Tab-separated table of C-alpha atoms in Angstrom:
chain	number	residue	atom	x	y	z
A	22	MET	CA	110.124	130.018	100.966
A	23	ASN	CA	106.359	129.533	100.966
A	24	ILE	CA	104.011	126.849	99.597
A	25	LYS	CA	103.236	128.981	96.532
A	26	ASP	CA	106.896	128.580	95.497
A	27	LEU	CA	106.343	124.820	95.422
A	28	TYR	CA	103.287	125.251	93.270
A	29	TYR	CA	105.343	127.398	90.844
A	30	PHE	CA	108.121	124.835	90.839
A	31	GLN	CA	105.860	121.909	90.329
A	32	ARG	CA	104.056	123.603	87.391
A	33	LEU	CA	107.292	124.839	85.859
A	34	ILE	CA	108.717	121.315	85.596
A	35	SER	CA	105.371	120.202	84.120
A	36	THR	CA	105.044	122.931	81.513
A	37	GLN	CA	108.801	123.269	80.876
A	38	SER	CA	108.025	126.986	80.301
A	39	TYR	CA	108.431	130.054	82.469
A	40	THR	CA	105.939	131.914	80.267
A	41	GLN	CA	103.279	129.212	80.430
A	42	THR	CA	103.683	128.778	84.181
A	43	ALA	CA	103.330	132.534	84.790
A	44	ALA	CA	100.194	132.585	82.553
A	45	ASP	CA	98.683	129.623	84.447
A	46	PHE	CA	98.968	131.416	87.770
A	47	TYR	CA	98.187	134.973	86.381
A	48	VAL	CA	101.549	136.312	87.535
A	49	SER	CA	104.549	137.860	85.800
A	50	GLN	CA	107.459	135.712	84.558
A	51	PRO	CA	109.866	137.356	87.101
A	52	THR	CA	107.597	136.081	89.840
A	53	ILE	CA	108.308	132.544	88.772
A	54	SER	CA	111.974	133.164	88.432
A	55	GLN	CA	112.174	134.711	91.905
A	56	ALA	CA	110.328	131.740	93.393
A	57	ILE	CA	112.895	129.327	91.887
A	58	LYS	CA	115.749	131.448	93.267
A	59	ARG	CA	114.214	131.397	96.704
A	60	LEU	CA	113.960	127.636	96.640
A	61	GLU	CA	117.580	127.245	95.515
A	62	ARG	CA	118.804	129.703	98.157
A	63	HIS	CA	116.819	127.853	100.842
A	64	PHE	CA	118.246	124.494	99.866
A	65	GLN	CA	121.610	125.863	98.797
A	66	THR	CA	121.617	123.809	95.633
A	67	THR	CA	120.744	123.903	91.950
A	68	LEU	CA	117.297	122.290	91.211
A	69	PHE	CA	117.555	122.025	87.419
A	70	PHE	CA	119.461	123.116	84.391
A	71	ARG	CA	118.437	123.811	80.778
A	72	GLN	CA	119.659	121.301	78.235
A	73	ALA	CA	121.584	123.033	75.491
A	74	LYS	CA	120.084	121.277	72.455
A	75	THR	CA	116.441	120.692	73.407
A	76	LYS	CA	116.143	123.567	75.885
A	77	ALA	CA	114.383	121.123	78.215
A	78	LEU	CA	114.564	121.677	81.983
A	79	VAL	CA	116.404	118.764	83.498
A	80	LEU	CA	116.109	118.082	87.205
A	81	THR	CA	119.211	117.569	89.303
A	82	PRO	CA	119.014	114.822	91.990
A	83	SER	CA	118.125	117.597	94.483
A	84	GLY	CA	115.422	118.835	92.114
A	85	GLN	CA	114.016	115.340	91.698
A	86	GLN	CA	113.816	114.985	95.475
A	87	LEU	CA	112.101	118.372	95.867
A	88	LEU	CA	109.565	117.578	93.160
A	89	LEU	CA	108.566	114.310	94.897
A	90	ALA	CA	108.187	116.193	98.211
A	91	ALA	CA	106.345	119.083	96.549
A	92	ASN	CA	103.793	116.704	95.068
A	93	ASP	CA	103.128	115.249	98.546
A	94	ILE	CA	103.021	118.644	100.299
A	95	ILE	CA	100.681	120.112	97.763
A	96	ASN	CA	98.342	117.104	97.962
A	97	HIS	CA	98.303	117.322	101.720
A	98	TRP	CA	97.681	121.000	101.595
A	99	GLN	CA	94.740	120.616	99.255
A	100	HIS	CA	93.262	117.893	101.476
A	101	VAL	CA	93.697	120.064	104.586
A	102	ASN	CA	91.911	123.019	102.825
A	103	GLU	CA	89.077	120.654	101.862
A	104	SER	CA	88.818	119.154	105.367
A	105	ILE	CA	88.710	122.591	107.053
A	106	SER	CA	86.120	123.730	104.529
A	107	HIS	CA	83.933	120.747	105.401
A	108	LEU	CA	84.446	121.434	109.104
A	109	ARG	CA	83.400	125.014	108.581
A	110	GLN	CA	80.288	123.892	106.688
A	111	HIS	CA	79.631	121.153	109.150
A	112	THR	CA	79.539	118.460	106.463
A	113	LEU	CA	80.994	114.982	105.991
A	114	ARG	CA	81.157	112.724	102.909
A	115	LEU	CA	80.740	109.040	103.802
A	116	GLY	CA	81.247	106.212	101.309
A	117	ILE	CA	79.956	102.696	101.801
A	118	GLU	CA	80.342	99.518	99.797
A	119	PRO	CA	77.011	98.052	98.526
A	120	SER	CA	77.375	94.662	100.330
A	121	VAL	CA	77.980	96.489	103.603
A	122	SER	CA	75.387	99.096	102.922
A	123	GLU	CA	72.632	96.440	102.408
A	124	HIS	CA	73.276	94.973	105.849
A	125	TYR	CA	74.378	97.961	108.014
A	126	LEU	CA	73.182	101.286	106.487
A	127	PRO	CA	69.723	101.320	108.095
A	128	THR	CA	71.295	100.702	111.559
A	129	ILE	CA	74.003	103.345	110.976
A	130	THR	CA	71.454	105.893	109.752
A	131	LYS	CA	69.211	105.714	112.852
A	132	PRO	CA	71.670	107.269	115.308
A	133	ILE	CA	72.689	109.762	112.615
A	134	ILE	CA	69.078	110.907	112.474
A	135	ASP	CA	68.623	110.734	116.325
A	136	GLN	CA	71.652	113.004	116.765
A	137	GLY	CA	70.401	115.492	114.220
A	138	LEU	CA	73.294	114.844	111.752
A	139	LEU	CA	71.328	113.676	108.686
A	140	LYS	CA	71.643	116.984	106.829
A	141	SER	CA	75.433	117.062	107.527
A	142	VAL	CA	76.294	113.557	106.387
A	143	HIS	CA	76.200	112.888	102.677
A	144	THR	CA	76.365	109.140	101.912
A	145	VAL	CA	77.319	107.559	98.589
A	146	GLU	CA	77.549	103.939	97.566
A	147	MET	CA	80.393	102.494	95.350
A	148	GLY	CA	82.730	99.519	95.052
A	149	ALA	CA	85.659	98.889	97.428
A	150	ASN	CA	88.513	99.923	95.081
A	151	GLN	CA	86.703	103.161	94.143
A	152	LEU	CA	86.114	104.031	97.791
A	153	VAL	CA	89.800	103.730	98.676
A	154	LYS	CA	90.718	105.869	95.638
A	155	GLN	CA	88.259	108.609	96.565
A	156	VAL	CA	89.406	108.676	100.173
A	157	LEU	CA	93.021	109.058	99.087
A	158	ALA	CA	92.006	111.737	96.602
A	159	GLY	CA	90.089	113.687	99.269
A	160	GLN	CA	86.786	113.198	97.590
A	161	LEU	CA	85.458	111.262	100.540
A	162	ASP	CA	86.129	111.843	104.232
A	163	LEU	CA	85.226	108.372	105.535
A	164	ALA	CA	84.495	105.017	103.891
A	165	ILE	CA	83.108	101.750	105.178
A	166	SER	CA	84.592	99.119	102.869
A	167	GLY	CA	85.471	95.551	102.599
A	168	ASN	CA	89.158	95.173	101.907
A	169	LEU	CA	91.732	92.405	101.455
A	170	ASP	CA	94.259	93.105	104.246
A	171	GLN	CA	97.234	93.305	101.900
A	172	THR	CA	95.611	95.886	99.545
A	173	LEU	CA	95.370	98.710	101.988
A	174	ASP	CA	97.546	101.791	101.426
A	175	GLU	CA	99.867	103.122	104.061
A	176	ARG	CA	98.435	106.616	103.586
A	177	LEU	CA	95.136	105.384	105.151
A	178	ALA	CA	94.195	105.104	108.764
A	179	VAL	CA	92.237	101.886	109.037
A	180	THR	CA	89.942	100.757	111.872
A	181	PRO	CA	88.911	97.045	111.460
A	182	LEU	CA	85.205	96.648	112.118
A	183	ARG	CA	84.624	92.896	111.539
A	184	PRO	CA	85.944	90.041	109.371
A	185	PHE	CA	84.216	88.397	106.435
A	186	ASP	CA	83.270	84.676	106.503
A	187	PHE	CA	82.724	83.243	103.075
A	188	LYS	CA	80.505	80.278	102.306
A	189	ILE	CA	79.193	78.197	99.384
A	190	LEU	CA	75.431	78.260	98.956
A	191	ALA	CA	73.698	75.167	97.530
A	192	SER	CA	70.302	73.775	96.960
A	193	PRO	CA	69.499	70.747	99.241
A	194	LYS	CA	69.166	68.785	95.993
A	195	HIS	CA	72.689	69.541	94.811
A	196	PRO	CA	75.207	66.666	95.021
A	197	LEU	CA	77.620	68.922	97.023
A	198	ALA	CA	75.005	69.227	99.773
A	199	GLN	CA	75.003	65.415	100.077
A	200	MET	CA	78.846	65.052	100.410
A	201	ASP	CA	80.789	64.795	103.682
A	202	GLU	CA	83.160	67.823	103.893
A	203	PRO	CA	83.302	68.770	100.157
A	204	THR	CA	86.257	70.873	99.077
A	205	PHE	CA	86.285	74.054	97.007
A	206	ALA	CA	87.746	72.012	94.206
A	207	ASP	CA	84.674	69.780	94.337
A	208	ALA	CA	82.483	72.860	94.157
A	209	LEU	CA	84.297	74.233	91.096
A	210	LYS	CA	83.024	71.269	89.096
A	211	SER	CA	79.635	73.013	89.114
A	212	PRO	CA	78.670	76.419	87.718
A	213	PHE	CA	78.449	79.397	90.090
A	214	VAL	CA	76.366	82.510	90.258
A	215	ILE	CA	78.226	85.315	92.108
A	216	LEU	CA	77.866	88.981	92.976
A	217	ASN	CA	79.313	91.264	90.369
A	218	ALA	CA	82.478	93.389	90.449
A	219	THR	CA	80.847	95.988	92.681
A	220	TYR	CA	81.230	93.509	95.512
A	221	LEU	CA	84.452	92.125	97.077
A	222	ASN	CA	83.058	88.589	96.810
A	223	LYS	CA	84.013	88.334	93.147
A	224	LEU	CA	87.713	89.160	93.810
A	225	VAL	CA	87.902	86.615	96.679
A	226	PHE	CA	86.155	83.902	94.559
A	227	ARG	CA	88.688	84.455	91.766
A	228	GLN	CA	91.604	84.253	94.145
A	229	LEU	CA	90.398	80.971	95.548
A	230	ALA	CA	89.938	79.469	92.066
A	231	GLU	CA	93.515	80.631	91.114
A	232	GLN	CA	94.977	78.789	94.054
A	233	LEU	CA	93.679	75.564	92.437
A	234	SER	CA	94.561	76.655	88.889
A	235	ILE	CA	90.991	76.034	87.910
A	236	GLU	CA	89.007	78.313	85.622
A	237	PRO	CA	85.547	78.561	87.327
A	238	GLN	CA	82.270	78.285	85.432
A	239	ILE	CA	80.395	81.505	86.051
A	240	LEU	CA	76.794	81.121	85.040
A	241	PHE	CA	75.883	84.652	85.960
A	242	GLU	CA	77.067	87.731	87.798
A	243	SER	CA	74.494	89.988	89.352
A	244	ASP	CA	73.893	92.627	92.015
A	245	SER	CA	70.534	91.083	92.776
A	246	SER	CA	70.448	88.824	95.792
A	247	THR	CA	66.932	87.653	94.832
A	248	LEU	CA	68.169	86.453	91.461
A	249	ILE	CA	71.087	84.619	92.963
A	250	SER	CA	69.112	82.838	95.581
A	251	GLY	CA	66.508	81.866	92.943
A	252	LEU	CA	69.121	80.330	90.642
A	253	VAL	CA	70.665	78.427	93.579
A	254	ARG	CA	67.213	77.239	94.758
A	255	GLU	CA	66.375	75.876	91.283
A	256	ASP	CA	69.706	73.910	91.494
A	257	LEU	CA	70.999	75.684	88.373
A	258	ALA	CA	74.244	76.823	90.140
A	259	LEU	CA	76.076	77.220	93.398
A	260	GLY	CA	76.319	80.572	95.068
A	261	PHE	CA	79.399	82.170	96.655
A	262	VAL	CA	78.443	84.533	99.514
A	263	SER	CA	79.768	86.109	102.739
A	264	ASP	CA	78.059	86.309	106.023
A	265	VAL	CA	77.737	90.073	105.336
A	266	THR	CA	76.025	89.508	101.991
A	267	MET	CA	73.958	86.575	103.000
A	268	LEU	CA	71.092	86.507	100.632
A	269	SER	CA	67.470	87.099	101.578
A	270	HIS	CA	65.010	84.220	101.518
A	271	GLN	CA	67.721	81.594	101.775
A	272	GLU	CA	66.516	79.698	104.819
A	273	ASP	CA	65.852	76.632	102.613
A	274	LEU	CA	69.347	76.633	101.171
A	275	VAL	CA	72.459	74.855	102.497
A	276	GLU	CA	75.581	76.834	103.562
A	277	LEU	CA	78.850	74.955	103.167
A	278	PRO	CA	82.267	76.138	104.521
A	279	ILE	CA	85.231	76.749	102.219
A	280	ARG	CA	87.659	73.741	102.453
A	281	GLY	CA	90.932	72.911	100.692
A	282	VAL	CA	92.050	76.450	99.899
A	283	GLN	CA	93.511	79.379	101.919
A	284	VAL	CA	90.798	81.997	102.344
A	285	PRO	CA	92.371	85.483	102.214
A	286	ASN	CA	91.888	87.757	105.244
A	287	VAL	CA	89.113	90.187	104.399
A	288	HIS	CA	87.684	92.771	106.801
A	289	ILE	CA	85.109	95.489	106.754
A	290	ASN	CA	87.133	98.557	107.641
A	291	LEU	CA	86.396	102.157	108.493
A	292	ILE	CA	89.048	104.111	106.467
A	293	ARG	CA	90.199	107.705	106.307
A	294	ARG	CA	93.302	109.566	105.254
A	295	ALA	CA	96.055	109.096	107.916
A	296	HIS	CA	96.552	112.794	108.435
A	297	GLN	CA	92.830	113.440	108.889
A	298	PHE	CA	92.179	113.996	112.581
A	299	PRO	CA	88.819	112.664	113.987
A	300	ILE	CA	87.344	115.729	115.583
A	301	GLY	CA	83.851	117.244	115.729
A	302	LEU	CA	81.389	115.821	113.239
A	303	PHE	CA	84.155	113.467	111.958
A	304	LYS	CA	84.495	111.801	115.377
A	305	GLN	CA	80.685	111.658	115.933
A	306	VAL	CA	80.232	109.702	112.739
A	307	MET	CA	83.186	107.430	113.413
A	308	ASP	CA	81.840	106.659	116.900
A	309	ILE	CA	78.422	105.870	115.396
A	310	VAL	CA	79.900	103.469	112.886
A	311	GLU	CA	82.103	101.679	115.339
A	312	GLN	CA	79.310	101.338	117.954
A	313	THR	CA	77.014	99.953	115.242
A	314	PHE	CA	79.434	97.140	114.434
A	315	LYS	CA	80.166	96.519	118.073
A	316	ASP	CA	76.437	96.114	118.868
A	317	ASP	CA	75.978	93.829	115.857
A	318	ALA	CA	78.814	91.581	117.006
A	319	GLN	CA	77.307	91.293	120.497
A	320	SER	CA	73.797	90.533	119.262
């Protein structure tokens, strides 16, 4: 048995045709038949049978188990090939969430430049959910992403870098800023301006409102921190921000803690596929990222 036999088996079940499967791989039909026989001899079982009326290939329980395993093996094999190719080319694809990028990318980039790695590290920016999907699909090697703790996939190796701390941002003129220990329910009586779906803040904000069964008033969603701080400053809305995405030019605004709801655990994480071993360039970049966050926490 070899891995190509698994490829043939997977495609045969998908196409339901020996002829089509052979054509897809540019081999003869007997090659596909022999691969199936090798698999059945190896496992000493029948993997599928052909239904009399429809001629469909129907998996046996053993065949169902092998197909699930074949899907995983083939995915891992493709990821290994990609990883070795990048090691050979001395390249690494790093994804970073916009809110994290705004605060940390300049600090991360400096040691990458100092160590002569800039040409080898290709950085892209995208939302947290998309980052996780692309790491799992092998399209990214590493990602720095804000994640709800319960949303992380067991196929990922996760290094927590730092927690998020969420706050309400208000104008000093806003009634909320004059109250003693206002709750989140008090805040939801006013309209909010929040970061858009590219940022994790929106998901956390929605979860907090759902705890209170209150539909929040969203005045505006934006990826512009300047616009958000301007609307809050003019007392047109409250802002919902994290200490990672604290807005520029907000020294004259009031930060209020979140009270009366259970704030979900959210961390910035360094994520990779669990079977991806940190060696060479991979380990160099991981060390740079981890040291950047460690230095930031100590400053």
